[in-house]
Amino acid sequence: MLQPESNNPANFNIPSDDVPAEAMHSTDANKLAPKPITIEATGLSESLLLDLVTKHIFTSGVLTKEQMVAKIGITGGILQLLLDTAKKLGWVENRQTTLDGQMRYALSHTGEIHAKLVFSRSGYLGLAPIPLKQYVPVCKQQSSRSRPITFEMLERGLKDLVLPADLLFKIGPAMNSSRPVLIYGPPGTGKSYLCRHLNLTLGDDVLIPYAIAIGNEIIQVYDPELHHRSEVDLEDNPLDLNSGHDPRWIKCQRPLRITGGELTAEMLEVQFDTHSRTYMAPLQLKANNGILLLDDLGRQRISAKQLFNRWIIPMEEHRDFLSLQSGEHFEIPFELILLFSTNLDPKELVDEAFLRRLGYKIHFDALDSELYRKIWFRVCDDLGLVCSDANYEYLIREYHIKYHKPLIPCYPRDLLGIMSDQICFMKLESVVTQSLIDSAWSIYFV
């Protein structure tokens, strides 16, 4: 990455001894979400936890206490109280112990009837949920805005990208802002590519609830395709009461949720599957404490105007209002960095009033010759190709200049990729030649 010149556009003083990102972003998960040791401390009703216990035993057939602790995410002491109650109700029976002496539990006939009744109301089967009143303060404390991003953090996170130095002075303050960011410009200028790397600058982990409870209704939040568990969390022992955090929370990297043309209005609301009778969180709830990128703005199934109308309050007040199938409404934090990316003219998407609400509008354009050259030879190295200075100048002179093609960042990757495919197919030497440039250009451009 290019280093900023001494006369940087913002005329900022860049400190040389910045605090490492890891230290600035460390979160004491044990204090933020300690392991509850009583039913009351979970914030959940005994009946909800009992229902969850019976559903897990019903699904598995027979379970040990240790297995149930792992499946439900509660301590052994709480589980024992629940099992004692379930036995008094005639729902649970003891079975023969395992070879290592662990007691095994199964449902009685009455317990199976109860489990089926519970499943008919809700198909949720997972860790015990976090009640909304416990989720809200943790989410707010983990806000990325509580730990400002510095130039060094941004440069370190984007070290593998080739970017104009002045662009960092626009992106950095925008990420520290509490307002949404619009990134716009011609196709291929690296807008989406940059956005996909911005979460690397945050550099820390956050706690994501496996599910949240609204009364007795449970909404699953954790999505393994989006939420990537940290190695530290994988090593935590849920049976150890003296270390680790509440296992109902999953320690993950800050999420990066990307959605494009597939976005619909329904994806912004709590979704209920009538077949499985389960609730799933909307995309903005899943992206909380991370980054939400709406790519290709203006090409979604929901219009840009409808989208902004839906999110006027969340964007300005950092809170969103959702509802369940029953019609019950509830409020959640809207604690995320919201990015919009588009190839279209922003003024054609929405009116001036909406553009003002976006706060930061950052334009991406073609590169200068120095950066384009740097990207070209970096891609050559990545693909194992050799390109002489003379052949690079041939590309610039005979094609970019002659046909007035701007130096767009995606061209080196795409053109050299075509050449690499041809070299592999024809078993040629891994060298960029003028004939390969001619062929790749004719294939790539119409």
PDB file of N, CA and C in Angstrom, residues 8 14 29 55 73 84 94 125 143 158 160 172 205 243 263 268 302 326 335 365 388 391 406 446:
ATOM      1  N   ASN A   8      -0.343  15.367   3.365  1.00  0.00           N
ATOM      2  CA  ASN A   8      -1.561  14.603   3.089  1.00  0.00           C
ATOM      3  C   ASN A   8      -2.736  15.549   2.945  1.00  0.00           C
ATOM      4  N   ILE A  14       0.051  12.178  11.758  1.00  0.00           N
ATOM      5  CA  ILE A  14      -0.103  10.739  11.938  1.00  0.00           C
ATOM      6  C   ILE A  14       0.841  10.265  13.029  1.00  0.00           C
ATOM      7  N   ALA A  29     -14.863 -10.729  27.733  1.00  0.00           N
ATOM      8  CA  ALA A  29     -16.146 -11.416  27.547  1.00  0.00           C
ATOM      9  C   ALA A  29     -16.673 -11.989  28.857  1.00  0.00           C
ATOM     10  N   LYS A  55     -37.279 -30.979  24.661  1.00  0.00           N
ATOM     11  CA  LYS A  55     -37.131 -31.066  23.202  1.00  0.00           C
ATOM     12  C   LYS A  55     -35.797 -31.694  22.819  1.00  0.00           C
ATOM     13  N   GLY A  73     -26.338 -24.925  26.689  1.00  0.00           N
ATOM     14  CA  GLY A  73     -25.512 -23.790  27.047  1.00  0.00           C
ATOM     15  C   GLY A  73     -25.788 -23.241  28.426  1.00  0.00           C
ATOM     16  N   ASP A  84     -34.513 -32.163  38.024  1.00  0.00           N
ATOM     17  CA  ASP A  84     -35.261 -32.533  39.231  1.00  0.00           C
ATOM     18  C   ASP A  84     -36.734 -32.166  39.077  1.00  0.00           C
ATOM     19  N   ASN A  94     -34.515 -41.768  34.621  1.00  0.00           N
ATOM     20  CA  ASN A  94     -33.108 -42.156  34.615  1.00  0.00           C
ATOM     21  C   ASN A  94     -32.952 -43.438  33.812  1.00  0.00           C
ATOM     22  N   LEU A 125     -34.647 -25.430  18.263  1.00  0.00           N
ATOM     23  CA  LEU A 125     -33.857 -26.434  18.964  1.00  0.00           C
ATOM     24  C   LEU A 125     -32.394 -25.990  18.908  1.00  0.00           C
ATOM     25  N   SER A 143     -20.245  -1.843  20.485  1.00  0.00           N
ATOM     26  CA  SER A 143     -20.296  -1.018  19.281  1.00  0.00           C
ATOM     27  C   SER A 143     -18.893  -0.682  18.793  1.00  0.00           C
ATOM     28  N   LEU A 158      -5.824  -2.951   5.682  1.00  0.00           N
ATOM     29  CA  LEU A 158      -5.919  -2.953   4.222  1.00  0.00           C
ATOM     30  C   LEU A 158      -4.548  -3.078   3.570  1.00  0.00           C
ATOM     31  N   ASP A 160      -2.954  -5.375   2.231  1.00  0.00           N
ATOM     32  CA  ASP A 160      -2.825  -6.187   1.028  1.00  0.00           C
ATOM     33  C   ASP A 160      -3.468  -5.537  -0.196  1.00  0.00           C
ATOM     34  N   GLY A 172     -11.481   6.279   6.632  1.00  0.00           N
ATOM     35  CA  GLY A 172     -11.292   6.181   8.078  1.00  0.00           C
ATOM     36  C   GLY A 172     -12.287   6.996   8.881  1.00  0.00           C
ATOM     37  N   ASP A 205     -12.861  -9.344  18.494  1.00  0.00           N
ATOM     38  CA  ASP A 205     -13.983 -10.277  18.536  1.00  0.00           C
ATOM     39  C   ASP A 205     -15.153  -9.647  19.277  1.00  0.00           C
ATOM     40  N   SER A 243     -14.133 -20.105  34.554  1.00  0.00           N
ATOM     41  CA  SER A 243     -13.517 -19.416  33.420  1.00  0.00           C
ATOM     42  C   SER A 243     -14.498 -19.382  32.256  1.00  0.00           C
ATOM     43  N   LEU A 263     -31.597  -8.678  -2.371  1.00  0.00           N
ATOM     44  CA  LEU A 263     -32.264  -8.096  -1.214  1.00  0.00           C
ATOM     45  C   LEU A 263     -33.738  -7.816  -1.475  1.00  0.00           C
ATOM     46  N   LEU A 268     -35.574  -7.721   5.624  1.00  0.00           N
ATOM     47  CA  LEU A 268     -35.345  -6.705   6.647  1.00  0.00           C
ATOM     48  C   LEU A 268     -36.225  -6.921   7.875  1.00  0.00           C
ATOM     49  N   ILE A 302     -36.071  -4.410  -3.869  1.00  0.00           N
ATOM     50  CA  ILE A 302     -36.715  -3.317  -3.159  1.00  0.00           C
ATOM     51  C   ILE A 302     -36.047  -2.032  -3.644  1.00  0.00           C
ATOM     52  N   SER A 326     -47.140 -12.860  15.812  1.00  0.00           N
ATOM     53  CA  SER A 326     -48.296 -12.540  16.659  1.00  0.00           C
ATOM     54  C   SER A 326     -48.672 -11.067  16.602  1.00  0.00           C
ATOM     55  N   GLU A 335     -26.652  -1.230  15.838  1.00  0.00           N
ATOM     56  CA  GLU A 335     -25.260  -0.886  16.102  1.00  0.00           C
ATOM     57  C   GLU A 335     -24.359  -1.557  15.065  1.00  0.00           C
ATOM     58  N   ASP A 365     -12.756   6.231  -8.525  1.00  0.00           N
ATOM     59  CA  ASP A 365     -12.550   6.466  -9.949  1.00  0.00           C
ATOM     60  C   ASP A 365     -11.355   5.651 -10.430  1.00  0.00           C
ATOM     61  N   SER A 388       7.500  -8.276 -19.032  1.00  0.00           N
ATOM     62  CA  SER A 388       8.567  -7.281 -19.204  1.00  0.00           C
ATOM     63  C   SER A 388       7.981  -5.875 -19.199  1.00  0.00           C
ATOM     64  N   ASN A 391       6.496  -5.013 -22.634  1.00  0.00           N
ATOM     65  CA  ASN A 391       5.156  -5.534 -22.933  1.00  0.00           C
ATOM     66  C   ASN A 391       4.082  -4.822 -22.115  1.00  0.00           C
ATOM     67  N   PRO A 406      -9.917   3.788 -19.382  1.00  0.00           N
ATOM     68  CA  PRO A 406      -9.339   4.243 -18.117  1.00  0.00           C
ATOM     69  C   PRO A 406      -8.625   3.104 -17.393  1.00  0.00           C
ATOM     70  N   VAL A 446     -15.835  -6.041 -25.464  1.00  0.00           N
ATOM     71  CA  VAL A 446     -16.748  -6.269 -26.589  1.00  0.00           C
ATOM     72  C   VAL A 446     -16.518  -5.163 -27.622  1.00  0.00           C
TER      73      VAL A 446
END
